[in-house]
Amino acid sequence: MAKGLYQKWLEDDNLVLLQGWKRNGLTDEQIAHNMSISVHTLNHWKQKYKQIRQSLKVGRETANFIVERELFQKAINGNTTAMIFWLKNNWRDKYNDSQLSPDELKLAKARSRKTNAEANIAEFKAQMLKESGSSGVELLNEYLDKLDSLAEKEVKEDGPKTDV
């Protein structure tokens, strides 16, 4: 592996390429192969370089939004399986097959709030990227990571309390 190879993957065009590969459903193994590096190196770069990690995260989130929209469209168009799946996952307190304990219900609600916050963050990031190009993205990512930390803290605080 040539020293400094990571630098070319920090360029805007290559970050968009990484995002697109992840959006299109490629695994980390396939992405590493496309980059001509090992999966171990990709994992190391994801830990070390926030831009690479964020590009792959945004690509995955974009794919999730696309699938979610398609599932919703199928449910609206009368696909019973899609309707059931949607209701069980998005209206759990009413359409859940299993009964959760009060602590489990509290944790599930906290996780749902966190998921919604993460979705809002991802949507805001995408909007900011679209509007401002790459300027200010670093600052925005730093701010949104702090919001992520706060959301995780809220989930931990709202989780079940156990007496030791």
Coordinates of N, CA and C in Angstrom, one line a residue:
M1 N 0.9 -1.2 0.0 CA 0.0 0.0 0.0 C 0.9 1.2 0.0
A2 N 0.7 2.1 -0.9 CA 1.5 3.3 -1.0 C 1.1 4.3 0.1
K3 N 2.2 4.9 0.7 CA 1.9 5.8 1.8 C 1.2 7.0 1.3
G4 N 0.2 7.5 2.1 CA -0.6 8.6 1.7 C -1.7 8.3 0.7
L5 N -2.0 7.1 0.5 CA -3.1 6.7 -0.4 C -4.5 7.2 0.1
Y6 N -4.6 7.3 1.4 CA -5.8 7.8 2.0 C -6.2 9.2 1.5
Q7 N -5.2 10.0 1.3 CA -5.4 11.4 0.9 C -6.3 11.6 -0.3
K8 N -6.1 10.7 -1.3 CA -7.0 10.9 -2.5 C -8.4 10.6 -2.1
W9 N -8.7 9.7 -1.1 CA -10.0 9.4 -0.7 C -10.7 10.4 0.2
L10 N -9.9 11.4 0.5 CA -10.4 12.6 1.3 C -10.9 13.7 0.4
E11 N -10.6 13.6 -0.9 CA -11.0 14.6 -1.9 C -12.5 14.5 -2.1
D12 N -13.2 15.6 -2.3 CA -14.6 15.7 -2.4 C -15.2 14.7 -3.4
D13 N -14.6 14.6 -4.6 CA -15.2 13.7 -5.6 C -15.1 12.2 -5.2
N14 N -14.0 11.8 -4.5 CA -13.9 10.5 -4.0 C -14.8 10.2 -2.8
L15 N -15.0 11.2 -2.0 CA -16.0 11.0 -0.9 C -17.4 10.8 -1.4
V16 N -17.7 11.5 -2.5 CA -19.1 11.3 -3.1 C -19.1 9.9 -3.7
L17 N -18.0 9.4 -4.3 CA -18.0 8.1 -4.8 C -18.2 7.1 -3.7
L18 N -17.5 7.2 -2.6 CA -17.7 6.3 -1.5 C -19.2 6.3 -1.0
Q19 N -19.8 7.5 -0.9 CA -21.2 7.6 -0.5 C -22.1 6.9 -1.5
G20 N -21.8 7.1 -2.8 CA -22.6 6.4 -3.8 C -22.5 4.9 -3.7
W21 N -21.3 4.4 -3.5 CA -21.2 3.0 -3.4 C -22.0 2.4 -2.2
K22 N -21.9 3.1 -1.1 CA -22.6 2.6 0.1 C -24.1 2.8 -0.2
R23 N -24.6 3.9 -0.8 CA -26.0 4.0 -1.1 C -26.5 2.9 -2.0
N24 N -25.6 2.5 -2.9 CA -26.0 1.4 -3.9 C -25.9 0.0 -3.3
G25 N -25.6 -0.1 -2.0 CA -25.7 -1.3 -1.3 C -24.4 -2.1 -1.3
L26 N -23.3 -1.5 -1.7 CA -22.0 -2.3 -1.6 C -21.6 -2.5 -0.2
T27 N -21.0 -3.7 0.1 CA -20.5 -4.0 1.4 C -19.2 -3.3 1.6
D28 N -18.7 -3.2 2.9 CA -17.4 -2.7 3.1 C -16.3 -3.5 2.3
E29 N -16.5 -4.8 2.2 CA -15.5 -5.6 1.5 C -15.5 -5.2 0.0
Q30 N -16.6 -4.9 -0.6 CA -16.7 -4.5 -2.0 C -16.1 -3.1 -2.1
I31 N -16.4 -2.2 -1.2 CA -15.9 -0.9 -1.3 C -14.4 -0.9 -1.2
A32 N -13.9 -1.7 -0.2 CA -12.4 -1.8 -0.1 C -11.8 -2.3 -1.3
H33 N -12.4 -3.3 -1.9 CA -11.9 -3.8 -3.2 C -11.9 -2.7 -4.3
N34 N -12.9 -2.0 -4.4 CA -13.0 -0.9 -5.4 C -11.9 0.2 -5.1
M35 N -11.6 0.3 -3.8 CA -10.5 1.3 -3.5 C -9.1 0.7 -3.6
S36 N -9.0 -0.6 -3.9 CA -7.7 -1.3 -3.9 C -7.0 -1.3 -2.6
I37 N -7.8 -1.5 -1.5 CA -7.2 -1.6 -0.2 C -7.9 -2.8 0.5
S38 N -7.4 -3.2 1.7 CA -8.0 -4.2 2.4 C -9.1 -3.7 3.3
V39 N -10.0 -4.6 3.7 CA -11.1 -4.2 4.6 C -10.6 -3.6 5.9
H40 N -9.5 -4.3 6.4 CA -8.8 -3.8 7.6 C -8.4 -2.3 7.4
T41 N -7.8 -2.0 6.3 CA -7.4 -0.6 6.1 C -8.6 0.3 6.0
L42 N -9.7 -0.1 5.3 CA -10.9 0.7 5.3 C -11.4 1.0 6.7
N43 N -11.5 -0.1 7.5 CA -12.0 0.1 8.9 C -11.1 1.1 9.7
H44 N -9.8 1.0 9.4 CA -8.8 1.9 10.1 C -9.1 3.3 9.6
W45 N -9.3 3.5 8.3 CA -9.5 4.8 7.8 C -10.8 5.4 8.3
K46 N -11.9 4.5 8.4 CA -13.1 5.0 9.0 C -13.0 5.5 10.4
Q47 N -12.1 4.9 11.2 CA -11.9 5.3 12.5 C -11.1 6.6 12.6
K48 N -10.1 6.7 11.7 CA -9.2 7.8 11.7 C -9.7 9.1 11.0
Y49 N -10.4 8.9 9.9 CA -10.8 10.0 9.0 C -12.3 10.2 9.0
K50 N -12.7 11.2 9.7 CA -14.2 11.5 9.9 C -14.9 11.6 8.5
Q51 N -14.2 12.2 7.5 CA -14.8 12.4 6.2 C -15.2 11.1 5.6
I52 N -14.3 10.1 5.6 CA -14.6 8.8 5.1 C -15.8 8.1 5.8
R53 N -15.7 8.2 7.2 CA -16.8 7.6 8.0 C -18.1 8.2 7.7
Q54 N -18.1 9.6 7.6 CA -19.4 10.3 7.3 C -19.9 10.0 5.9
S55 N -19.1 9.9 5.0 CA -19.5 9.6 3.6 C -20.2 8.3 3.5
L56 N -19.6 7.3 4.2 CA -20.2 5.9 4.2 C -21.5 5.9 5.0
K57 N -21.5 6.7 6.1 CA -22.8 6.8 6.9 C -23.9 7.4 6.1
V58 N -23.6 8.5 5.5 CA -24.7 9.2 4.7 C -25.1 8.4 3.6
G59 N -24.2 7.6 2.9 CA -24.7 6.7 1.8 C -25.6 5.6 2.4
R60 N -25.3 5.1 3.5 CA -26.1 4.0 4.1 C -27.5 4.6 4.5
E61 N -27.5 5.8 5.1 CA -28.7 6.4 5.5 C -29.6 6.8 4.3
T62 N -29.0 7.2 3.2 CA -29.7 7.5 2.0 C -30.4 6.3 1.5
A63 N -29.7 5.2 1.5 CA -30.3 3.9 1.0 C -31.4 3.5 1.9
N64 N -31.3 3.7 3.2 CA -32.4 3.4 4.1 C -33.6 4.3 3.9
F65 N -33.4 5.6 3.6 CA -34.5 6.4 3.2 C -35.2 6.0 2.0
I66 N -34.4 5.6 1.0 CA -35.0 5.1 -0.3 C -35.9 3.9 -0.1
V67 N -35.3 2.9 0.7 CA -36.1 1.7 0.9 C -37.3 2.0 1.8
E68 N -37.2 2.9 2.7 CA -38.3 3.3 3.6 C -39.4 3.9 2.7
R69 N -39.1 4.8 1.8 CA -40.0 5.4 0.9 C -40.7 4.4 0.0
E70 N -39.9 3.4 -0.5 CA -40.5 2.4 -1.3 C -41.5 1.5 -0.5
L71 N -41.1 1.1 0.7 CA -42.0 0.3 1.5 C -43.3 1.1 1.8
F72 N -43.2 2.3 2.1 CA -44.3 3.2 2.4 C -45.2 3.2 1.2
Q73 N -44.7 3.4 0.0 CA -45.5 3.4 -1.3 C -46.2 2.1 -1.5
K74 N -45.5 1.0 -1.2 CA -46.2 -0.3 -1.4 C -47.3 -0.4 -0.4
A75 N -47.1 0.0 0.9 CA -48.2 0.0 1.9 C -49.4 0.8 1.4
I76 N -49.1 2.0 0.9 CA -50.2 2.9 0.5 C -50.9 2.3 -0.7
N77 N -50.2 1.6 -1.6 CA -50.8 0.9 -2.7 C -51.5 -0.4 -2.5
G78 N -51.6 -0.7 -1.2 CA -52.4 -1.9 -0.8 C -51.7 -3.2 -0.6
N79 N -50.3 -3.2 -0.5 CA -49.6 -4.4 -0.3 C -49.7 -4.7 1.2
T80 N -50.5 -5.8 1.5 CA -50.8 -6.1 2.9 C -49.6 -6.4 3.8
T81 N -48.6 -7.1 3.2 CA -47.4 -7.4 3.9 C -46.7 -6.1 4.3
A82 N -46.6 -5.2 3.3 CA -45.9 -3.9 3.6 C -46.7 -3.1 4.7
M83 N -48.0 -3.2 4.6 CA -48.8 -2.5 5.6 C -48.5 -3.0 7.0
I84 N -48.5 -4.3 7.1 CA -48.3 -5.0 8.5 C -46.9 -4.6 9.0
F85 N -45.9 -4.7 8.1 CA -44.5 -4.4 8.5 C -44.4 -3.0 8.9
W86 N -45.0 -2.1 8.2 CA -44.9 -0.7 8.5 C -45.6 -0.4 9.9
L87 N -46.8 -0.9 10.1 CA -47.5 -0.6 11.3 C -46.8 -1.2 12.5
K88 N -46.3 -2.4 12.4 CA -45.6 -3.1 13.5 C -44.3 -2.3 13.9
N89 N -43.7 -1.7 12.9 CA -42.4 -1.0 13.2 C -42.6 0.5 13.5
N90 N -43.7 1.1 13.0 CA -43.9 2.5 13.2 C -45.0 2.9 14.1
W91 N -45.8 1.9 14.6 CA -46.9 2.2 15.5 C -46.9 1.0 16.5
R92 N -45.8 0.8 17.1 CA -45.5 -0.4 18.0 C -46.5 -0.4 19.2
D93 N -46.8 0.7 19.8 CA -47.7 0.6 20.9 C -49.1 0.1 20.6
K94 N -49.5 0.2 19.4 CA -50.8 -0.3 19.0 C -50.7 -1.7 18.3
Y95 N -49.7 -1.9 17.4 CA -49.6 -3.1 16.6 C -48.5 -4.1 16.9
N96 N -48.1 -4.1 18.2 CA -47.0 -5.0 18.5 C -47.6 -6.3 19.0
D97 N -46.9 -7.4 18.5 CA -47.4 -8.7 18.9 C -47.0 -9.1 20.3
S98 N -45.9 -8.6 20.8 CA -45.4 -9.0 22.1 C -45.7 -7.9 23.1
Q99 N -45.8 -8.2 24.3 CA -46.0 -7.3 25.4 C -44.7 -6.9 26.0
L100 N -44.4 -5.6 26.1 CA -43.1 -5.1 26.6 C -43.4 -4.7 28.1
S101 N -42.4 -4.9 28.9 CA -42.5 -4.5 30.3 C -42.4 -2.9 30.2
P102 N -42.8 -2.3 31.3 CA -42.7 -0.8 31.3 C -41.3 -0.3 31.0
D103 N -40.3 -0.9 31.6 CA -38.9 -0.5 31.3 C -38.5 -0.7 29.9
E104 N -38.9 -1.8 29.3 CA -38.7 -2.1 27.9 C -39.4 -1.1 27.0
L105 N -40.6 -0.8 27.3 CA -41.4 0.2 26.6 C -40.7 1.6 26.6
K106 N -40.2 2.0 27.8 CA -39.5 3.2 28.0 C -38.3 3.3 27.1
L107 N -37.5 2.2 27.1 CA -36.3 2.1 26.3 C -36.6 2.1 24.9
A108 N -37.7 1.4 24.4 CA -38.1 1.4 23.0 C -38.4 2.9 22.6
K109 N -39.2 3.6 23.4 CA -39.5 4.9 23.1 C -38.3 5.8 23.0
A110 N -37.4 5.7 23.9 CA -36.1 6.4 23.9 C -35.3 6.1 22.6
R111 N -35.3 4.9 22.2 CA -34.6 4.5 21.0 C -35.3 5.1 19.8
S112 N -36.6 5.1 19.8 CA -37.4 5.7 18.7 C -37.1 7.2 18.6
R113 N -37.0 7.9 19.7 CA -36.7 9.3 19.7 C -35.3 9.5 19.1
K114 N -34.3 8.6 19.5 CA -33.0 8.7 19.0 C -32.9 8.5 17.5
T115 N -33.6 7.5 17.1 CA -33.7 7.2 15.6 C -34.2 8.4 14.9
N116 N -35.3 8.9 15.4 CA -35.9 10.1 14.7 C -34.9 11.3 14.7
A117 N -34.2 11.5 15.8 CA -33.2 12.6 15.8 C -32.1 12.3 14.8
E118 N -31.6 11.0 14.7 CA -30.6 10.7 13.8 C -31.0 10.9 12.3
A119 N -32.3 10.6 12.1 CA -32.9 10.8 10.7 C -32.9 12.3 10.4
N120 N -33.3 13.1 11.4 CA -33.4 14.5 11.2 C -32.0 15.1 10.9
I121 N -31.0 14.6 11.7 CA -29.6 15.0 11.5 C -29.1 14.7 10.1
A122 N -29.4 13.4 9.7 CA -28.9 13.0 8.4 C -29.6 13.8 7.3
E123 N -30.9 14.1 7.4 CA -31.6 14.9 6.4 C -31.0 16.4 6.4
F124 N -30.7 16.9 7.6 CA -30.2 18.3 7.7 C -28.8 18.3 7.0
K125 N -28.0 17.3 7.3 CA -26.7 17.2 6.7 C -26.8 17.2 5.2
A126 N -27.6 16.4 4.7 CA -27.8 16.3 3.2 C -28.2 17.6 2.6
Q127 N -29.2 18.3 3.3 CA -29.6 19.6 2.9 C -28.5 20.6 2.9
M128 N -27.7 20.6 4.0 CA -26.6 21.6 4.1 C -25.5 21.3 3.0
L129 N -25.3 20.0 2.8 CA -24.3 19.7 1.7 C -24.8 20.2 0.4
K130 N -26.1 20.0 0.1 CA -26.6 20.4 -1.2 C -26.6 21.9 -1.3
E131 N -26.9 22.7 -0.2 CA -27.0 24.1 -0.3 C -25.6 24.8 -0.3
S132 N -24.7 24.2 0.5 CA -23.4 24.9 0.7 C -22.2 24.2 0.0
G133 N -22.4 23.2 -0.7 CA -21.3 22.4 -1.2 C -20.5 21.8 -0.1
S134 N -19.2 21.9 -0.2 CA -18.4 21.3 0.8 C -17.9 22.3 1.9
S135 N -18.2 23.6 1.7 CA -17.7 24.6 2.7 C -18.5 24.5 4.0
G136 N -17.8 24.5 5.1 CA -18.5 24.5 6.4 C -19.0 23.1 6.8
V137 N -18.7 22.1 6.0 CA -19.1 20.7 6.3 C -18.5 20.2 7.5
E138 N -17.2 20.5 7.7 CA -16.4 20.0 8.9 C -17.1 20.5 10.2
L139 N -17.4 21.8 10.2 CA -18.0 22.4 11.4 C -19.4 21.8 11.6
L140 N -20.1 21.6 10.5 CA -21.5 21.1 10.6 C -21.4 19.6 11.2
N141 N -20.5 18.8 10.7 CA -20.3 17.4 11.2 C -20.0 17.4 12.6
E142 N -19.1 18.3 13.1 CA -18.7 18.4 14.5 C -19.9 18.7 15.3
Y143 N -20.7 19.7 14.9 CA -21.9 20.1 15.6 C -22.9 18.9 15.7
L144 N -23.1 18.3 14.6 CA -24.1 17.2 14.5 C -23.6 16.0 15.3
D145 N -22.3 15.7 15.4 CA -21.8 14.7 16.2 C -22.0 15.0 17.7
K146 N -22.0 16.2 18.1 CA -22.3 16.6 19.4 C -23.8 16.3 19.7
L147 N -24.6 16.6 18.7 CA -26.1 16.3 18.9 C -26.3 14.8 19.0
D148 N -25.5 14.0 18.2 CA -25.6 12.6 18.3 C -25.2 12.1 19.7
S149 N -24.2 12.7 20.3 CA -23.8 12.3 21.7 C -24.9 12.6 22.7
L150 N -25.5 13.8 22.5 CA -26.6 14.1 23.4 C -27.7 13.2 23.3
A151 N -28.0 12.8 22.1 CA -29.1 11.8 21.8 C -28.8 10.5 22.5
E152 N -27.6 10.0 22.4 CA -27.2 8.8 23.0 C -27.3 8.9 24.5
K153 N -26.8 10.0 25.1 CA -26.9 10.2 26.5 C -28.4 10.2 27.0
E154 N -29.3 10.7 26.2 CA -30.7 10.7 26.5 C -31.2 9.3 26.6
V155 N -30.8 8.5 25.6 CA -31.3 7.1 25.5 C -30.8 6.4 26.8
K156 N -29.5 6.6 27.1 CA -29.0 5.9 28.3 C -29.7 6.3 29.6
E157 N -30.0 7.6 29.7 CA -30.7 8.1 30.9 C -32.2 7.6 30.9
D158 N -32.8 7.4 29.8 CA -34.2 7.0 29.7 C -34.3 5.5 29.8
G159 N -33.2 4.8 29.7 CA -33.2 3.3 29.7 C -33.6 2.8 31.0
P160 N -33.8 1.4 31.1 CA -34.3 0.8 32.3 C -33.3 1.0 33.4
K161 N -33.8 1.3 34.6 CA -32.9 1.4 35.8 C -32.9 0.1 36.5
T162 N -31.7 -0.4 36.9 CA -31.6 -1.7 37.6 C -30.9 -1.4 38.9
D163 N -31.5 -2.0 40.0 CA -30.9 -1.9 41.3 C -29.9 -3.0 41.5
V164 N -28.7 -2.7 42.0 CA -27.7 -3.7 42.2 C -27.6 -4.1 43.6

